[in-house]
Amino acid sequence: MDHQFPPRLFPSFYNRGPPEQLPRGRSGGWGAYGGVSAQGGSGPLSSWTFTSRRRVDGEVWRQTEPLPVPLLSPRKAFQEYLTPPDPMDFLSHLQNFFIDDGLDAFRCTSEVLGENFYFKKAKKKEKYRQGSVNMWRTKSYIDLLKYKPCPVSNPSRSLERFSSHMSDVVHDVPLELLGSLLYEELTEQRERMQFSERSTGGALAYVPFSQSEGCLLYPGGLGMDRLHFHKVALQNSCMDASSSEPVSFQLKAPIRQISCGSVLGDCCVAVRSDYHCGVWRFGERKQPCLLQVVDAEAAATCVSVSPHVLGEVLVVSESGAANLWTVGRGLQKVRTEESNLYFNAKSPWRWCEFSAHPRVMVYADRTGAELTDFRAKASGAHHTLFRISSTSDCRSGERLLLCRYLGDVNAFHHLVATQAPPLFCHVASASDRGMGETTKVLLGSHSSQEITLLQYSGGRLEACSSRGAPQALLRPSDSLTHLPVQIPHRQQAAAQRLASPAAGLTCFQKKGGAEDFSLCVLQLTEVGDIFYQILERRPPAEDKSGAPEAQTSEQLQVSNPARHGDIITAAPETPDRIVCLDSSTEGAEDERGTRKQLPVAFNDEPGLDAEVCGGEEVDRSSCWEAPLTISSSTAETWKLWLQKLRLTGQNQNPEAVRPQNFVVQTAGLLQAADRDAGGELDEPLRREMKGCMRRRSLLLNDSASIKVPLTVPALVNAEAWTDALSDRLTAAWRGEEEWQAWWRDQLGTNRKMKADALRRKRRMQKEARRAEGRRFQLSGSFTSSVSYQTDLDDPFESTGWSSAVSQGTLSDEEGGAVLESEEDRTLPVTATPDPIRTTTPQKYTPSRPRPLPPTQPNTPQTPRANQRSWRPQDDFLSSVWGTQDAPPQSEEPPQSEEPPQSEEPPPLPSSWFPSSQSGSLRPSLGSLPSSQASQSQRGPSQASQPKRKKSRMGF
Amino acid sequence: MESLDEHFNLEDESESSDDSSRNRHKSKLPLASPLCAETKFESGFQKTGRICLEHIREAMLHHKWQEAAEYMASYTQMLEDRKRRSTSKELVWRLSIEILHHLSNSTVKDYNIIYERMKHSGVKDYLTICLEHSFHLMLHGQIEEAKQQLSVAESWRYGKESISQHQRVKLIQAYRSLLDYMIWCDKKYTLTKNNSIESDNQGMQTLFRQASVNFKELLRNPGVWDPFVLSYVEMLEFYEDYEEALNVLNDYAYDNSFPPNPNAHVYIYQFLKRHNASEKKLVKVLKNLHLLVPSHELMLEYSFLLLQSERTSDFRKAFAVLLDMLDFACWRSNLDVWKSLQDAIHQLLSQNEGQMIIQDYMALRKDWWPKLHFTRSHAKKDSEENAKLLEVKASLAEILCPGRALRYTAEPLPT
């Protein structure tokens, strides 16, 4: 019945000439009728009926799920950047090129110069390199470049000199040329990303075999260069692609477009990549087989399979030549167009489609579309089908973007899209061409993934009119908002994957019964993911037609239960399935307030699994909207999909190629000190703690946890810390008197008194010796002095000596650990002011020998050696943090002699701290006799001190 | 549809899209500006309005009409923005009307309020809104009110007439005349029913005169005027002004400034048939239609007419017409066409040069007709759907495509 032409068309003016320059209304077709046509007239005035060009009533479709569902599990794919490159940013791109592909950029010059440069770090050059330039300093500077140092504070003079001398000869490709080429390339890339005209038409096709089964054709593989023929089936509102493995063919280049045409059950598939086109043939029972491949001289822009004759394909390339390709016989040029059709649009894009006549094609470019008869040799036999002009309501700058022959719907219908950038189009024809059913047009855009559903009817007995309002379908990039939140970086990776531009669109209809219509829309993205969404139509019985005022606002309707033929069960326990609006006739503000949830009835379908499909809402008819919650099977599919995406994403780590920055070693950072010892013990305690937190009760001591020994930090070995600060603190813990004595000792105010005491003592000893009549060796004098100290129990002297020694040898550095780790490893002295240093791991304790008696001169070495052994000398931070939680080192097991915990060190003058460290005290100390002997005395003296270091933890 | 270009079009915001050289990142493909675009200098108020508009559009595209209505209630404040009042005014009335279409509790009063308020809040869109308002009234059966609206708009004048305004005035006049014609039809109906009342005749005359002036005026402008032409011709025929009626139809069909419209030729053909014109005239009209639409359903009649004449040249023409029809997908399995082709071939073959003529016409088709009509799949399909068609086609296969090993046979196929 396609030969019927509407007996009367809607009236309109015919305006020739270019489109209007003025910006006009930008609301599209919304809210306008656009013209009416009247029927009837044989009877009275009331017998007339009007039809508008834009009809308000249309079919009402809604999604069965609030988000599209992935059909295939994610495969590894190369994903382009989502943000287009900035052409002005070519400097950084050049830099990347030089760093990544240095050989390509500098090979020739580097070979010439290489003989004269010497990169090894050596004081003496090798003999044969006597005349070469030493470059190791430059090299080390360049090595640092990967850390992005500050260029101002970190210049390299030699490098600057080299660059000023040789910058114009060092590049293999002249820099000006390279820069301009790169700029061009980036500009083109940017344009391609914004509007990828090469993927016009889309690389996704569906060939139906039966009502619910068919073959899906899509590209796959890392470069989208593998053609898959995959049998899929639509079952119970979800698609099943797992029943069979796809048949696939590896191609040479990425697939841009797949065009299908079937004649009486035989299907012909043409595939376009940039410079190749191939044709496959397959059927329901025929395996796909490749028939022929042709190469194109210029990039092919369109391939189109004939719906009339099997094996005829139209191929158009950017050169403007349209070829009729009869498979098996080769190409026959049918039209060549050097320039654009109607005006110069500066675009090489061409498009071709067959028409109702097998020997007439539509030849289109950005300016319009023409009908061309192959048979006519004369060039004048073209008829304008469409052109950018004011009669088609085009605006200035508007271009033709897509042209499609809608042979399945009506043999004489063509779709020409200009207004927005749709690159993909699929049309679902009205099924039985029955009354009231509309033709569904799906338009898909590229980068924003948008799909819009439009409807129209007519074309035979009545003029074509658009029906209903355009409807936006779901986009994969929006689906994460409906899914459970993931860890941010996974969320980001998934979002990035889902946001990749669309690459194809197709759909098919399924008619289960008289009132059961569903529409399955499939969308392909550039990384090869396919998402589908199923739309169901509101049964026409519910379609509200006629005057809207006929309805009362409080009317509630139960949706037709006969749709599934099953029992309706009231399920008030699932009130969140669908939120209904109870709108009032008052203002919009009131309506929001009176929103309420109503009990929901849903079909209890016995044949189905746990999935609650298509909850039926008790609802106003205006509330035929997509459900708000995800069915369990969809949630499961998404969960699996995201998991698999994570697995595929593990190998390709974009972080790896970034320049490395200075990295803080995290090994051992914030680790429990003694996991194997304390881990199991802590476990019940932790559990109890958690339980208490959950109950919001207090963790009491009488709980079972009391049997767990609380790990009290072990006592600190005061002797291990021989610097001035440690000594002073040790003294301070003993009380104010000792502390003051220490200060007196330090400042030398008691020197005279001590000297007197010493003299007196010596005198007494001499007298004693004389009395004994024995002679002493020199070393004996030291031991005697030690014994003197211990006897006297006067710490001032010993600390005074030791501080003098330590300050002298360490040459007044503070925070000594850093320097110690770098330079002074040989020095046994660990003079650190850090109170944390007073702790050492407990594990050394058992094997630690008790301090030797003070009579041995080398005893002071022991604690220092121990200290070094547990501290990783090369890493300051880990040494600091690694010991933080460690129980303090102690030479002996904890003793009962607990230090006075409440005792606080006396307040110190703030100016004191730096001065004591920086050696301002040295002049006074320098006058003291300092010798190696005195140093050796110090250790034993401290070893005899009581173990009180634990109290130092207070600092 | 508007939303599709939003993503793409964010930076194509220069008012005139032609001076693209200044625009650094200008795309090669200039597109229409989007519905709501951010501009460089916008106040907080404008920004709020823009965001609100985005929400409205999103809600409308997802058919959340209730939500859209709630936003729309706030968006009307944008009418207070002086700078963009004309833009936002058009948006307000269009979007509001669209939302009202889909809200189940909207009333005629709501529509009227929107139309009237928007109509009178400026001069730019007055005529457009009047026209749309009258369409709305017509669609809801309020023909009298619609006519009143159009009459008011007809007498409205403001400033100089721009081209678009001129066209809108013409459309308003034409639609008012269409309504006049309907009332005229109504009166005609009562006239024929009652058969006596004289007073109505006067009214009909007035209506006819008013309408004919406007129709005549409108038909001078190139365009598609099918409903108006039909109404005008019907009235002219009623008053027996056949000559004028034919003139109107001829002008409509053969004026080259008009877009090609098959209906214009169909109207002439129907008119001539109504008035029992000669076959020659009919054939002439159909010949013109054949040039324009070789697949038109009247071509079957054309071939009948040609076959009825006794001349060889007409047989040849009929043969060509039928072959042309069979090229098209919609006629390929039509039994009537194949039967007519059979007749034409028989007629031709009875002549001397028949075989030659057939070969001449088939020469252009010999490489694709076998695949188009005479494959085994076609035979299978035809035997399942229409056995008679199979018979007719099979008898013609050898004549049309001689020397080709066609698998299209009337015998039952081995399965």
PDB file of N, CA and C in Angstrom, chain A residues 70-75 202-207 214-233 239-251 253-260 269-272 280 282 288 503-506 522-531:
ATOM      1  N   PRO A  70      24.066  -3.770  30.515  1.00  0.00           N
ATOM      2  CA  PRO A  70      25.114  -4.248  29.605  1.00  0.00           C
ATOM      3  C   PRO A  70      24.785  -5.625  29.073  1.00  0.00           C
ATOM      4  N   LEU A  71      25.029  -5.806  27.790  1.00  0.00           N
ATOM      5  CA  LEU A  71      24.703  -7.081  27.162  1.00  0.00           C
ATOM      6  C   LEU A  71      25.870  -8.043  27.255  1.00  0.00           C
ATOM      7  N   LEU A  72      27.079  -7.528  27.078  1.00  0.00           N
ATOM      8  CA  LEU A  72      28.259  -8.378  27.081  1.00  0.00           C
ATOM      9  C   LEU A  72      29.139  -7.984  28.241  1.00  0.00           C
ATOM     10  N   SER A  73      29.969  -8.921  28.661  1.00  0.00           N
ATOM     11  CA  SER A  73      30.893  -8.555  29.718  1.00  0.00           C
ATOM     12  C   SER A  73      31.976  -7.663  29.114  1.00  0.00           C
ATOM     13  N   PRO A  74      32.518  -6.766  29.922  1.00  0.00           N
ATOM     14  CA  PRO A  74      33.452  -5.788  29.358  1.00  0.00           C
ATOM     15  C   PRO A  74      34.734  -6.455  28.887  1.00  0.00           C
ATOM     16  N   ARG A  75      35.183  -6.018  27.756  1.00  0.00           N
ATOM     17  CA  ARG A  75      36.441  -6.512  27.224  1.00  0.00           C
ATOM     18  C   ARG A  75      37.464  -5.406  27.320  1.00  0.00           C
ATOM     19  N   GLY A 202      26.780   4.217  12.128  1.00  0.00           N
ATOM     20  CA  GLY A 202      26.837   3.329  13.276  1.00  0.00           C
ATOM     21  C   GLY A 202      27.257   1.917  12.936  1.00  0.00           C
ATOM     22  N   ALA A 203      27.976   1.319  13.854  1.00  0.00           N
ATOM     23  CA  ALA A 203      28.526  -0.006  13.632  1.00  0.00           C
ATOM     24  C   ALA A 203      27.794  -1.044  14.470  1.00  0.00           C
ATOM     25  N   LEU A 204      26.515  -0.955  14.507  1.00  0.00           N
ATOM     26  CA  LEU A 204      25.728  -1.942  15.228  1.00  0.00           C
ATOM     27  C   LEU A 204      24.493  -2.252  14.400  1.00  0.00           C
ATOM     28  N   ALA A 205      24.243  -3.517  14.205  1.00  0.00           N
ATOM     29  CA  ALA A 205      23.078  -3.882  13.406  1.00  0.00           C
ATOM     30  C   ALA A 205      22.439  -5.122  13.997  1.00  0.00           C
ATOM     31  N   TYR A 206      21.167  -5.226  13.788  1.00  0.00           N
ATOM     32  CA  TYR A 206      20.423  -6.387  14.276  1.00  0.00           C
ATOM     33  C   TYR A 206      19.598  -6.932  13.127  1.00  0.00           C
ATOM     34  N   VAL A 207      19.741  -8.208  12.912  1.00  0.00           N
ATOM     35  CA  VAL A 207      18.949  -8.857  11.867  1.00  0.00           C
ATOM     36  C   VAL A 207      18.007  -9.831  12.547  1.00  0.00           C
ATOM     37  N   GLY A 214      17.421 -13.174  16.932  1.00  0.00           N
ATOM     38  CA  GLY A 214      18.052 -12.514  15.811  1.00  0.00           C
ATOM     39  C   GLY A 214      19.542 -12.543  15.952  1.00  0.00           C
ATOM     40  N   CYS A 215      20.182 -11.899  15.012  1.00  0.00           N
ATOM     41  CA  CYS A 215      21.635 -11.880  15.015  1.00  0.00           C
ATOM     42  C   CYS A 215      22.098 -10.443  15.204  1.00  0.00           C
ATOM     43  N   LEU A 216      22.981 -10.285  16.138  1.00  0.00           N
ATOM     44  CA  LEU A 216      23.515  -8.959  16.414  1.00  0.00           C
ATOM     45  C   LEU A 216      24.893  -8.861  15.788  1.00  0.00           C
ATOM     46  N   LEU A 217      25.127  -7.789  15.069  1.00  0.00           N
ATOM     47  CA  LEU A 217      26.413  -7.584  14.417  1.00  0.00           C
ATOM     48  C   LEU A 217      27.090  -6.400  15.069  1.00  0.00           C
ATOM     49  N   TYR A 218      28.283  -6.631  15.559  1.00  0.00           N
ATOM     50  CA  TYR A 218      28.969  -5.536  16.239  1.00  0.00           C
ATOM     51  C   TYR A 218      30.471  -5.715  16.131  1.00  0.00           C
ATOM     52  N   PRO A 219      31.210  -4.641  16.241  1.00  0.00           N
ATOM     53  CA  PRO A 219      32.657  -4.750  16.225  1.00  0.00           C
ATOM     54  C   PRO A 219      33.185  -5.015  17.623  1.00  0.00           C
ATOM     55  N   GLY A 220      34.306  -5.682  17.684  1.00  0.00           N
ATOM     56  CA  GLY A 220      34.914  -5.954  18.979  1.00  0.00           C
ATOM     57  C   GLY A 220      36.419  -5.906  18.848  1.00  0.00           C
ATOM     58  N   GLY A 221      37.071  -6.430  19.839  1.00  0.00           N
ATOM     59  CA  GLY A 221      38.525  -6.428  19.808  1.00  0.00           C
ATOM     60  C   GLY A 221      39.088  -5.128  20.314  1.00  0.00           C
ATOM     61  N   LEU A 222      40.401  -5.165  20.510  1.00  0.00           N
ATOM     62  CA  LEU A 222      41.055  -4.005  21.107  1.00  0.00           C
ATOM     63  C   LEU A 222      40.921  -2.776  20.218  1.00  0.00           C
ATOM     64  N   GLY A 223      40.990  -2.954  18.938  1.00  0.00           N
ATOM     65  CA  GLY A 223      40.905  -1.809  18.036  1.00  0.00           C
ATOM     66  C   GLY A 223      39.582  -1.729  17.324  1.00  0.00           C
ATOM     67  N   MET A 224      38.576  -2.384  17.830  1.00  0.00           N
ATOM     68  CA  MET A 224      37.262  -2.450  17.199  1.00  0.00           C
ATOM     69  C   MET A 224      37.384  -2.956  15.758  1.00  0.00           C
ATOM     70  N   ASP A 225      38.268  -3.889  15.570  1.00  0.00           N
ATOM     71  CA  ASP A 225      38.524  -4.361  14.211  1.00  0.00           C
ATOM     72  C   ASP A 225      38.163  -5.840  14.050  1.00  0.00           C
ATOM     73  N   ARG A 226      37.270  -6.307  14.865  1.00  0.00           N
ATOM     74  CA  ARG A 226      36.821  -7.689  14.756  1.00  0.00           C
ATOM     75  C   ARG A 226      35.310  -7.677  14.602  1.00  0.00           C
ATOM     76  N   LEU A 227      34.856  -8.279  13.553  1.00  0.00           N
ATOM     77  CA  LEU A 227      33.418  -8.267  13.279  1.00  0.00           C
ATOM     78  C   LEU A 227      32.782  -9.498  13.898  1.00  0.00           C
ATOM     79  N   HIS A 228      31.788  -9.272  14.721  1.00  0.00           N
ATOM     80  CA  HIS A 228      31.118 -10.391  15.396  1.00  0.00           C
ATOM     81  C   HIS A 228      29.704 -10.567  14.856  1.00  0.00           C
ATOM     82  N   PHE A 229      29.358 -11.807  14.629  1.00  0.00           N
ATOM     83  CA  PHE A 229      27.970 -12.167  14.346  1.00  0.00           C
ATOM     84  C   PHE A 229      27.499 -12.967  15.553  1.00  0.00           C
ATOM     85  N   HIS A 230      26.568 -12.429  16.292  1.00  0.00           N
ATOM     86  CA  HIS A 230      26.225 -13.029  17.572  1.00  0.00           C
ATOM     87  C   HIS A 230      24.719 -13.247  17.639  1.00  0.00           C
ATOM     88  N   LYS A 231      24.341 -14.470  17.891  1.00  0.00           N
ATOM     89  CA  LYS A 231      22.905 -14.747  18.010  1.00  0.00           C
ATOM     90  C   LYS A 231      22.421 -14.352  19.399  1.00  0.00           C
ATOM     91  N   VAL A 232      21.391 -13.571  19.441  1.00  0.00           N
ATOM     92  CA  VAL A 232      20.848 -13.145  20.727  1.00  0.00           C
ATOM     93  C   VAL A 232      19.355 -13.403  20.739  1.00  0.00           C
ATOM     94  N   ALA A 233      18.821 -13.445  21.929  1.00  0.00           N
ATOM     95  CA  ALA A 233      17.389 -13.675  22.064  1.00  0.00           C
ATOM     96  C   ALA A 233      16.849 -12.783  23.162  1.00  0.00           C
ATOM     97  N   MET A 239      17.861  -9.522  27.709  1.00  0.00           N
ATOM     98  CA  MET A 239      18.459 -10.093  26.510  1.00  0.00           C
ATOM     99  C   MET A 239      19.459 -11.151  26.902  1.00  0.00           C
ATOM    100  N   ASP A 240      19.510 -12.174  26.086  1.00  0.00           N
ATOM    101  CA  ASP A 240      20.407 -13.275  26.386  1.00  0.00           C
ATOM    102  C   ASP A 240      21.379 -13.428  25.224  1.00  0.00           C
ATOM    103  N   ALA A 241      22.646 -13.206  25.518  1.00  0.00           N
ATOM    104  CA  ALA A 241      23.667 -13.342  24.491  1.00  0.00           C
ATOM    105  C   ALA A 241      24.578 -14.509  24.776  1.00  0.00           C
ATOM    106  N   SER A 242      24.246 -15.266  25.814  1.00  0.00           N
ATOM    107  CA  SER A 242      25.177 -16.306  26.232  1.00  0.00           C
ATOM    108  C   SER A 242      24.870 -17.657  25.602  1.00  0.00           C
ATOM    109  N   SER A 243      23.784 -17.734  24.852  1.00  0.00           N
ATOM    110  CA  SER A 243      23.390 -19.048  24.341  1.00  0.00           C
ATOM    111  C   SER A 243      24.377 -19.568  23.305  1.00  0.00           C
ATOM    112  N   SER A 244      24.996 -18.675  22.585  1.00  0.00           N
ATOM    113  CA  SER A 244      25.933 -19.159  21.569  1.00  0.00           C
ATOM    114  C   SER A 244      27.126 -18.224  21.503  1.00  0.00           C
ATOM    115  N   GLU A 245      28.215 -18.783  21.037  1.00  0.00           N
ATOM    116  CA  GLU A 245      29.421 -17.991  20.873  1.00  0.00           C
ATOM    117  C   GLU A 245      29.339 -17.222  19.561  1.00  0.00           C
ATOM    118  N   PRO A 246      29.867 -16.018  19.539  1.00  0.00           N
ATOM    119  CA  PRO A 246      29.801 -15.272  18.282  1.00  0.00           C
ATOM    120  C   PRO A 246      30.772 -15.821  17.245  1.00  0.00           C
ATOM    121  N   VAL A 247      30.372 -15.686  15.986  1.00  0.00           N
ATOM    122  CA  VAL A 247      31.289 -15.973  14.883  1.00  0.00           C
ATOM    123  C   VAL A 247      31.995 -14.667  14.576  1.00  0.00           C
ATOM    124  N   SER A 248      33.314 -14.684  14.502  1.00  0.00           N
ATOM    125  CA  SER A 248      33.978 -13.398  14.338  1.00  0.00           C
ATOM    126  C   SER A 248      35.016 -13.454  13.229  1.00  0.00           C
ATOM    127  N   PHE A 249      35.261 -12.301  12.665  1.00  0.00           N
ATOM    128  CA  PHE A 249      36.223 -12.143  11.582  1.00  0.00           C
ATOM    129  C   PHE A 249      37.164 -11.002  11.949  1.00  0.00           C
ATOM    130  N   GLN A 250      38.446 -11.261  11.807  1.00  0.00           N
ATOM    131  CA  GLN A 250      39.413 -10.203  12.099  1.00  0.00           C
ATOM    132  C   GLN A 250      39.605  -9.361  10.845  1.00  0.00           C
ATOM    133  N   LEU A 251      39.462  -8.062  11.010  1.00  0.00           N
ATOM    134  CA  LEU A 251      39.653  -7.157   9.880  1.00  0.00           C
ATOM    135  C   LEU A 251      40.951  -6.387  10.071  1.00  0.00           C
ATOM    136  N   ALA A 253      41.224  -2.994   9.845  1.00  0.00           N
ATOM    137  CA  ALA A 253      41.076  -1.633  10.352  1.00  0.00           C
ATOM    138  C   ALA A 253      39.807  -1.548  11.181  1.00  0.00           C
ATOM    139  N   PRO A 254      39.698  -0.520  12.005  1.00  0.00           N
ATOM    140  CA  PRO A 254      38.490  -0.388  12.826  1.00  0.00           C
ATOM    141  C   PRO A 254      37.227  -0.297  11.984  1.00  0.00           C
ATOM    142  N   ILE A 255      36.179  -0.897  12.479  1.00  0.00           N
ATOM    143  CA  ILE A 255      34.905  -0.900  11.768  1.00  0.00           C
ATOM    144  C   ILE A 255      34.177   0.401  12.059  1.00  0.00           C
ATOM    145  N   ARG A 256      33.773   1.081  11.027  1.00  0.00           N
ATOM    146  CA  ARG A 256      33.056   2.352  11.209  1.00  0.00           C
ATOM    147  C   ARG A 256      31.561   2.203  11.025  1.00  0.00           C
ATOM    148  N   GLN A 257      31.193   1.383  10.084  1.00  0.00           N
ATOM    149  CA  GLN A 257      29.763   1.297   9.786  1.00  0.00           C
ATOM    150  C   GLN A 257      29.403  -0.110   9.363  1.00  0.00           C
ATOM    151  N   ILE A 258      28.251  -0.531   9.809  1.00  0.00           N
ATOM    152  CA  ILE A 258      27.715  -1.817   9.367  1.00  0.00           C
ATOM    153  C   ILE A 258      26.355  -1.549   8.757  1.00  0.00           C
ATOM    154  N   SER A 259      26.193  -1.993   7.538  1.00  0.00           N
ATOM    155  CA  SER A 259      24.923  -1.781   6.864  1.00  0.00           C
ATOM    156  C   SER A 259      24.357  -3.129   6.468  1.00  0.00           C
ATOM    157  N   CYS A 260      23.100  -3.315   6.763  1.00  0.00           N
ATOM    158  CA  CYS A 260      22.469  -4.606   6.520  1.00  0.00           C
ATOM    159  C   CYS A 260      21.331  -4.455   5.532  1.00  0.00           C
ATOM    160  N   VAL A 269      25.535  -8.135   4.400  1.00  0.00           N
ATOM    161  CA  VAL A 269      26.074  -7.171   5.344  1.00  0.00           C
ATOM    162  C   VAL A 269      27.280  -6.494   4.729  1.00  0.00           C
ATOM    163  N   ALA A 270      27.251  -5.197   4.679  1.00  0.00           N
ATOM    164  CA  ALA A 270      28.411  -4.450   4.202  1.00  0.00           C
ATOM    165  C   ALA A 270      29.058  -3.769   5.388  1.00  0.00           C
ATOM    166  N   VAL A 271      30.366  -3.871   5.458  1.00  0.00           N
ATOM    167  CA  VAL A 271      31.113  -3.298   6.569  1.00  0.00           C
ATOM    168  C   VAL A 271      32.098  -2.290   6.008  1.00  0.00           C
ATOM    169  N   ARG A 272      32.101  -1.119   6.617  1.00  0.00           N
ATOM    170  CA  ARG A 272      33.013  -0.077   6.150  1.00  0.00           C
ATOM    171  C   ARG A 272      34.044   0.210   7.223  1.00  0.00           C
ATOM    172  N   TRP A 280      29.576  -9.460   3.542  1.00  0.00           N
ATOM    173  CA  TRP A 280      29.335 -10.800   4.043  1.00  0.00           C
ATOM    174  C   TRP A 280      27.909 -11.198   3.710  1.00  0.00           C
ATOM    175  N   PHE A 282      24.863 -13.924   5.036  1.00  0.00           N
ATOM    176  CA  PHE A 282      24.484 -14.938   6.015  1.00  0.00           C
ATOM    177  C   PHE A 282      22.969 -15.007   6.123  1.00  0.00           C
ATOM    178  N   PRO A 288      27.901 -17.012   8.398  1.00  0.00           N
ATOM    179  CA  PRO A 288      28.356 -15.864   7.617  1.00  0.00           C
ATOM    180  C   PRO A 288      29.608 -16.187   6.818  1.00  0.00           C
ATOM    181  N   ALA A 503      28.820   4.543  19.384  1.00  0.00           N
ATOM    182  CA  ALA A 503      29.324   4.178  18.066  1.00  0.00           C
ATOM    183  C   ALA A 503      28.274   3.473  17.220  1.00  0.00           C
ATOM    184  N   GLY A 504      27.117   3.275  17.769  1.00  0.00           N
ATOM    185  CA  GLY A 504      26.103   2.609  16.981  1.00  0.00           C
ATOM    186  C   GLY A 504      24.802   2.484  17.746  1.00  0.00           C
ATOM    187  N   LEU A 505      23.753   2.233  17.017  1.00  0.00           N
ATOM    188  CA  LEU A 505      22.431   2.178  17.630  1.00  0.00           C
ATOM    189  C   LEU A 505      21.557   1.272  16.790  1.00  0.00           C
ATOM    190  N   THR A 506      20.799   0.448  17.462  1.00  0.00           N
ATOM    191  CA  THR A 506      19.817  -0.322  16.720  1.00  0.00           C
ATOM    192  C   THR A 506      18.675  -0.674  17.667  1.00  0.00           C
ATOM    193  N   LEU A 522      19.317  -0.994  21.504  1.00  0.00           N
ATOM    194  CA  LEU A 522      20.704  -1.365  21.800  1.00  0.00           C
ATOM    195  C   LEU A 522      21.623  -0.234  21.382  1.00  0.00           C
ATOM    196  N   GLN A 523      22.611  -0.006  22.209  1.00  0.00           N
ATOM    197  CA  GLN A 523      23.547   1.071  21.905  1.00  0.00           C
ATOM    198  C   GLN A 523      24.972   0.558  22.091  1.00  0.00           C
ATOM    199  N   LEU A 524      25.802   0.880  21.135  1.00  0.00           N
ATOM    200  CA  LEU A 524      27.213   0.462  21.176  1.00  0.00           C
ATOM    201  C   LEU A 524      28.062   1.678  21.513  1.00  0.00           C
ATOM    202  N   THR A 525      29.053   1.479  22.361  1.00  0.00           N
ATOM    203  CA  THR A 525      29.988   2.575  22.618  1.00  0.00           C
ATOM    204  C   THR A 525      31.310   2.276  21.936  1.00  0.00           C
ATOM    205  N   GLU A 526      32.161   3.279  21.913  1.00  0.00           N
ATOM    206  CA  GLU A 526      33.394   3.154  21.137  1.00  0.00           C
ATOM    207  C   GLU A 526      34.367   2.150  21.730  1.00  0.00           C
ATOM    208  N   VAL A 527      34.183   1.785  22.985  1.00  0.00           N
ATOM    209  CA  VAL A 527      35.068   0.777  23.552  1.00  0.00           C
ATOM    210  C   VAL A 527      34.491  -0.623  23.391  1.00  0.00           C
ATOM    211  N   GLY A 528      33.382  -0.731  22.713  1.00  0.00           N
ATOM    212  CA  GLY A 528      32.851  -2.046  22.394  1.00  0.00           C
ATOM    213  C   GLY A 528      31.815  -2.576  23.349  1.00  0.00           C
ATOM    214  N   ASP A 529      31.375  -1.764  24.275  1.00  0.00           N
ATOM    215  CA  ASP A 529      30.316  -2.207  25.172  1.00  0.00           C
ATOM    216  C   ASP A 529      28.960  -2.018  24.499  1.00  0.00           C
ATOM    217  N   ILE A 530      28.082  -2.941  24.762  1.00  0.00           N
ATOM    218  CA  ILE A 530      26.724  -2.819  24.222  1.00  0.00           C
ATOM    219  C   ILE A 530      25.749  -2.769  25.389  1.00  0.00           C
ATOM    220  N   PHE A 531      24.910  -1.782  25.377  1.00  0.00           N
ATOM    221  CA  PHE A 531      23.901  -1.644  26.417  1.00  0.00           C
ATOM    222  C   PHE A 531      22.527  -1.720  25.778  1.00  0.00           C
TER     223      PHE A 531
END
